[in-house]
Coordinates of C-alpha atoms in Angstrom, one line a residue:
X35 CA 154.5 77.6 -43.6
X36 CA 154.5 78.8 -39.9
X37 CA 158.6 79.1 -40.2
X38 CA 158.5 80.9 -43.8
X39 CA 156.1 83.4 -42.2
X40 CA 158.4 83.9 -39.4
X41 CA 161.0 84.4 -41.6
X42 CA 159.4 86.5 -44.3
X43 CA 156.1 87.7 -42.4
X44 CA 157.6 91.4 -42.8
X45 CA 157.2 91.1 -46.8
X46 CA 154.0 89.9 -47.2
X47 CA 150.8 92.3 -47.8
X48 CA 148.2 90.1 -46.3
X49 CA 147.9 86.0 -45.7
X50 CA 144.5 84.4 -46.3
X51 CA 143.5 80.6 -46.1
X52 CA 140.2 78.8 -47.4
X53 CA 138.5 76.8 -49.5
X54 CA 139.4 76.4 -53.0
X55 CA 138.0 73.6 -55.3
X56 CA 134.8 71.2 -53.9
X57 CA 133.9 68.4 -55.6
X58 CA 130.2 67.0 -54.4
X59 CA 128.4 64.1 -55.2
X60 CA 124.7 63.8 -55.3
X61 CA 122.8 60.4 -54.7
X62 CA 119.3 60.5 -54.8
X63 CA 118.7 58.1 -51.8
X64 CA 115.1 56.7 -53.0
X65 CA 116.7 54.9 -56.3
X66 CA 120.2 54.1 -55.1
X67 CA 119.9 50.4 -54.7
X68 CA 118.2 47.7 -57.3
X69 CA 115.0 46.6 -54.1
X70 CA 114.9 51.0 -54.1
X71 CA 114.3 50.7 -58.2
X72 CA 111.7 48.3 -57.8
X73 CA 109.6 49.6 -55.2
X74 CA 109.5 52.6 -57.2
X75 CA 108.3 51.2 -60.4
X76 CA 105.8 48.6 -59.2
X77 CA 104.8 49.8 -55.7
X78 CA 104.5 53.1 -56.6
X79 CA 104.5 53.3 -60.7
X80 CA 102.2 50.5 -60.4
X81 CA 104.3 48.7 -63.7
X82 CA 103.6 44.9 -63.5
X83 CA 107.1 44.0 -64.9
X84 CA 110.5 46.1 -64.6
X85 CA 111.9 46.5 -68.2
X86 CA 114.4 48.1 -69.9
X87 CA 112.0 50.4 -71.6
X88 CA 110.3 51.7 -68.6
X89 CA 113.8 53.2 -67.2
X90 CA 114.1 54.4 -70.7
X91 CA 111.4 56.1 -71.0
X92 CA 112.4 57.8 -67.7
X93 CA 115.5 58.9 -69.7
X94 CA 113.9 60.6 -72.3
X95 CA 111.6 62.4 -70.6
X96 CA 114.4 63.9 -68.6
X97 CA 116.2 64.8 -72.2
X98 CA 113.2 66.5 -73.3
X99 CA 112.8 68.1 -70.4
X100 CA 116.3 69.9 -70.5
X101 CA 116.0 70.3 -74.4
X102 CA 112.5 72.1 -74.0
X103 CA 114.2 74.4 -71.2
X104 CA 117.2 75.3 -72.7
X105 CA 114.5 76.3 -75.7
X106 CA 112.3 78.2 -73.5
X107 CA 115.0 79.8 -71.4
X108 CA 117.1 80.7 -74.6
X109 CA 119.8 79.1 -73.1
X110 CA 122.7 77.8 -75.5
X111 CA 123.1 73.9 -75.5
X112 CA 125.8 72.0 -77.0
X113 CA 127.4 68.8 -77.2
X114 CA 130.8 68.7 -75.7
X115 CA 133.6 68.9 -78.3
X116 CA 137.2 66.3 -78.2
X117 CA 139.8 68.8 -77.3
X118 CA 138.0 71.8 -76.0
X119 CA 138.4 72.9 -72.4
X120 CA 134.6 73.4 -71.2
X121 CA 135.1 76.2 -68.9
X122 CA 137.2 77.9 -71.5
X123 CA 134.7 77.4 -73.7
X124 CA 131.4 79.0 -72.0
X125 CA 133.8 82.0 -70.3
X126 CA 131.8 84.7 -72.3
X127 CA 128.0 83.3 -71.3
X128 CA 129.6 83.7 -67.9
X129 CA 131.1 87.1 -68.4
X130 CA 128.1 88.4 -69.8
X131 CA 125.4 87.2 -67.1
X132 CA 128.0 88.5 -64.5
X133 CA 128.1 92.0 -66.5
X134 CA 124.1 92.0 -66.2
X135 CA 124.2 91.6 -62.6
X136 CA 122.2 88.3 -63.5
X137 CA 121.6 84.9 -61.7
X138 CA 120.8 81.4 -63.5
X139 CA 122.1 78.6 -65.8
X140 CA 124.0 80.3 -69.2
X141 CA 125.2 77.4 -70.6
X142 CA 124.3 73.4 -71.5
X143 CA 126.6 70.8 -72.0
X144 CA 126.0 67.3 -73.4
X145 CA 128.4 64.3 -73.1
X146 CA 128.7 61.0 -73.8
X147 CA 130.3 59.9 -70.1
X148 CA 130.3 56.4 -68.5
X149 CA 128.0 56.8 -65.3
X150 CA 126.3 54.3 -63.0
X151 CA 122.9 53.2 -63.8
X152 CA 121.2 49.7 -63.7
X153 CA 120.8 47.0 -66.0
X154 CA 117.4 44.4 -66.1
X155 CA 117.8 40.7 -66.7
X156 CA 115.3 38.2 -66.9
X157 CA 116.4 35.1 -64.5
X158 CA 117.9 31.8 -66.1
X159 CA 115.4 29.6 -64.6
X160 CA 111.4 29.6 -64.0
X161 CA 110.7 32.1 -60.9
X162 CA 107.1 31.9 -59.0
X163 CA 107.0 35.6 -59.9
X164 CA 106.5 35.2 -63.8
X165 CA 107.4 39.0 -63.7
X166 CA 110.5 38.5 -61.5
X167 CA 113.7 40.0 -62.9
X168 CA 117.0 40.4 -61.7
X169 CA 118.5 44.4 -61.7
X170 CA 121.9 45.1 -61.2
X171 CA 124.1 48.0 -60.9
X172 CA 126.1 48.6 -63.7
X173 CA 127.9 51.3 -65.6
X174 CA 127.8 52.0 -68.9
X175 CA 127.8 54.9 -71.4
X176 CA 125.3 57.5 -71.6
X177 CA 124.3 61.6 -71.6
X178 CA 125.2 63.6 -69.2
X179 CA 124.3 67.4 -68.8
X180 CA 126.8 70.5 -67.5
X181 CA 124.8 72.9 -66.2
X182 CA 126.8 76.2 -65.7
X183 CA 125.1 78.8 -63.8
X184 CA 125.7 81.8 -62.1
X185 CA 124.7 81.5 -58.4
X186 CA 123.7 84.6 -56.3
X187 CA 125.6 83.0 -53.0
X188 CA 128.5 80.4 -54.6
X189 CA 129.0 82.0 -57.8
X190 CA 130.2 80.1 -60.5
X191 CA 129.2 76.5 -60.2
X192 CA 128.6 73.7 -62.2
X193 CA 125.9 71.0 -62.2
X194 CA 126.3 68.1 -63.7
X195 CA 123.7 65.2 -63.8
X196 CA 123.5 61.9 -65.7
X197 CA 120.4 61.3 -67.6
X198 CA 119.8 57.6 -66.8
X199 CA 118.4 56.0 -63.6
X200 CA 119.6 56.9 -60.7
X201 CA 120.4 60.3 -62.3
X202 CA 123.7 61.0 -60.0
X203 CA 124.7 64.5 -59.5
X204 CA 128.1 65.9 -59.2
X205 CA 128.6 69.5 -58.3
X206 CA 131.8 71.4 -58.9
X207 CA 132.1 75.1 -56.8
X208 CA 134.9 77.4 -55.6
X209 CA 135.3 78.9 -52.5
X210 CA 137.0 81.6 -54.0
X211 CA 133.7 82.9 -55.9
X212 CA 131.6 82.7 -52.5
X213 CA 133.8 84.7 -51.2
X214 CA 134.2 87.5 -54.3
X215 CA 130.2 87.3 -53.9
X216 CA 130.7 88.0 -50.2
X217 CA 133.0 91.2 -51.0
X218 CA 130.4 92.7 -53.3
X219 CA 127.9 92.3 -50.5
X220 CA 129.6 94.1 -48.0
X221 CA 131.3 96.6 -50.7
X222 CA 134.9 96.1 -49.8
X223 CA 137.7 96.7 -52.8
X224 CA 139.2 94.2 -54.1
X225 CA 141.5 92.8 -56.9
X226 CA 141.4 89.0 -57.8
X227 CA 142.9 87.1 -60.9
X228 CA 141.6 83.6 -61.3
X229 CA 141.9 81.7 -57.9
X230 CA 143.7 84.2 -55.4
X231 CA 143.2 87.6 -54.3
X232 CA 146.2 90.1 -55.3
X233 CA 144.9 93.5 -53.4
X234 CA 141.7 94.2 -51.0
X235 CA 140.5 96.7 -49.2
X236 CA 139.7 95.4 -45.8
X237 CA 141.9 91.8 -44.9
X238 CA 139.3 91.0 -41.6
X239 CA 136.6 91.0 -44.4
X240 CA 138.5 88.9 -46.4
X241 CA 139.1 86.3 -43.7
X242 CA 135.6 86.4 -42.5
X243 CA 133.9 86.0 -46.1
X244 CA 136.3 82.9 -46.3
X245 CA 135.0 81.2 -42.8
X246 CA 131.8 81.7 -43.6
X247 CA 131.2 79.1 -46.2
X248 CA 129.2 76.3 -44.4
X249 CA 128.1 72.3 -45.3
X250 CA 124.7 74.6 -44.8
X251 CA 125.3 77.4 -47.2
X252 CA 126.1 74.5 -49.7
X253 CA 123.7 72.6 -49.2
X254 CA 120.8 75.3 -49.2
X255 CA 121.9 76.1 -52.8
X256 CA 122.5 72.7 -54.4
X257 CA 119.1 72.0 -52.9
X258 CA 117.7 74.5 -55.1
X259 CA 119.3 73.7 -58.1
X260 CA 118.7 70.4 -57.7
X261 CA 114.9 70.6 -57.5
X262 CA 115.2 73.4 -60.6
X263 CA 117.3 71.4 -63.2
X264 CA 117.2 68.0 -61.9
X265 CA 115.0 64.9 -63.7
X266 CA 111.0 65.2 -62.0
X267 CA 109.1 63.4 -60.4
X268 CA 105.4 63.5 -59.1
X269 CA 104.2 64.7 -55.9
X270 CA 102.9 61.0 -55.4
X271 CA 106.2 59.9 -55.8
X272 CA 108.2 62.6 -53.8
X273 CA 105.3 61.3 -51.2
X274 CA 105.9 57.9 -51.1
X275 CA 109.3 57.8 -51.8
X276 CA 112.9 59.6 -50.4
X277 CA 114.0 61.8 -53.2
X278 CA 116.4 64.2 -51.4
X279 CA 119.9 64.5 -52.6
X280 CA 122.8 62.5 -50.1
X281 CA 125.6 64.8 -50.6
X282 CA 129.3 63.6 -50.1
X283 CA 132.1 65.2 -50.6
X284 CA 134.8 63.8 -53.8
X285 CA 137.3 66.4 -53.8
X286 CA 137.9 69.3 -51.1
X287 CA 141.0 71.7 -52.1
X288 CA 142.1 74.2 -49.1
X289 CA 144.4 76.5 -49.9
X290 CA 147.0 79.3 -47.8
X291 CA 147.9 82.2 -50.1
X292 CA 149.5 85.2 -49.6

C-alpha cells in the first residue's frame, strides 16, 4: 500500500482508513456456566428442583415480551424467509426512520438458529440430593430475534439475541455509519455509496470521525440496547446476581480506501 501511494499518491483525491464491519458477542456473565444456572434458580429463584420447564418458562416470557413490544411499539415482526437477504429485506423501515430523523428498533426478525443453551438430566443413580440434577451445555435449535435499529451514535446496527437460557447476544455495527453520523454532527459534506466515501468536504474531519470510535463508545450503546431489548430480570436478581454483558469481539474488518 505504502509503495502504490508513492507511486500513484498524485491521482488520488483523499485516502482514509478505519473500521469497517464488527462482529460482537454478548455473554451474560451471571448464567454462563451450569453451577451459574443453578444458583440462579434455587438460591435466588428459590425453585426446589431445576427442570426443563422452569428455563422454559423463562423462554416464553421473553417471547412474549418481544411480541407485546413489537405490538405496542407498532414495530413490524417477521419470521425470517429461506432465500431472502435480511438487510435487503428491511432497507425501507431503515430508509424511512432515517428520513424522519428518527432513533430506535424498525424492524423484528425471527429464526429458527442453532444457539447454545443448557440441557437438564436427572442422574443415573440415587444422589443424597433427591433434587440433584445434572445441567450441561448444549446446543440445539431455537428462536432467535434480529433487532434492527437506528442508533443516534453507531447508526445502523443489528441486535440479535437467542431466546433460550443464557440468552447470548451478537451485535453486528459498521464503522462506516458512526462515522456518516459523525459528519452530520459536525455538518461537513459528504458523498458515500454503501461502505466507502466517494467525495467530502473536509478530509481531517473525515479521518478524525473515523479514530474516534472507541471499545467505550461501543460499549456505552450496546449497554443500552441491551438493557432496552434484552430478556428481564428482577431487581432482586440483578442484585444478587452479575447480569452485565461480557463483550468479545468475533469479527473486526479494518479497511484503507481511497
Amino acid at each position: 500500500m505504502e509503495l502504490f501511494t508513492r507511486l500513484f499518491g498524485h491521482l488520488l483525491a483523499f485516502v482514509y482508513h478505519c473500521f469497517d464491519r464488527i462482529v460482537i458477542h454478548g455473554y451474560l456473565t451471571g448464567l454462563s456456566r451450569p453451577e451459574h444456572v443453578v444458583h440462579f434458580f434455587r438460591e435466588v429463584g428459590g425453585a426446589p428442583v431445576i427442570t426443563k420447564e422452569i428455563l422454559s418458562e423463562r423462554t416464553h416470557r421473553y417471547q412474549s415480551w418481544v411480541e407485546a413490544f413489537a405490538r405496542n411499539h407498532r414495530i413490524p415482526i417477521a419470521w425470517a424467509e429461506k432465500g431472502i437477504r435480511k438487510e435487503d429485506f428491511v432497507l425501507r423501515w431503515q430508509r424511512r426512520m432515517v428520513r424522519k430523523n428518527d432513533y430506535g428498533v424498525y424492524f423484528i426478525f425471527k429464526s429458527m438458529e442453532v444457539g447454545s443453551t443448557f440441557r437438564i438430566a436427572v442422574p443415573k443413580y440415587p444422589t443424597r440430593d433427591p433434587n440433584y440434577r445434572i445441567i450441561a451445555k448444549t446446543r440445539s435449535r431455537f428462536t432467535h430475534y434480529y433487532f434492527y435499529i437506528h442508533d443516534q451514535v453507531l447508526g445502523p446496527i443489528v441486535m440479535r439475541v437467542g431466546s433460550f437460557v443464557p440468552f447470548q447476544a451478537t451485535y453486528y455495527l459498521n464503522g462506516h455509519s458512526f462515522i456518516e453520523h459523525q459528519l452530520k454532527a459536525a455538518n461537513v459534506d459528504f458523498r458515500k455509496h454503501d461502505n466507502a466515501f466517494l467525495a467530502v468536504g473536509d478530509v481531517a474531519a473525515l479521518q478524525a470521525a473515523a479514530d474516534k470510535l472507541s471499545p467505550e463508545i461501543i460499549r456505552k450503546q450496546l449497554d443500552y440496547w441491551t438493557f432496552v431489548l434484552g430478556p428481564k430480570f428482577s431487581p432482586k436478581e440483578r442484585k444478587q446476581v452479575k447480569l452485565s454483558r461480557t463483550y468479545a469481539i468475533s469479527q473486526v474488518e479494518y479497511c484503507f480506501n481511497f
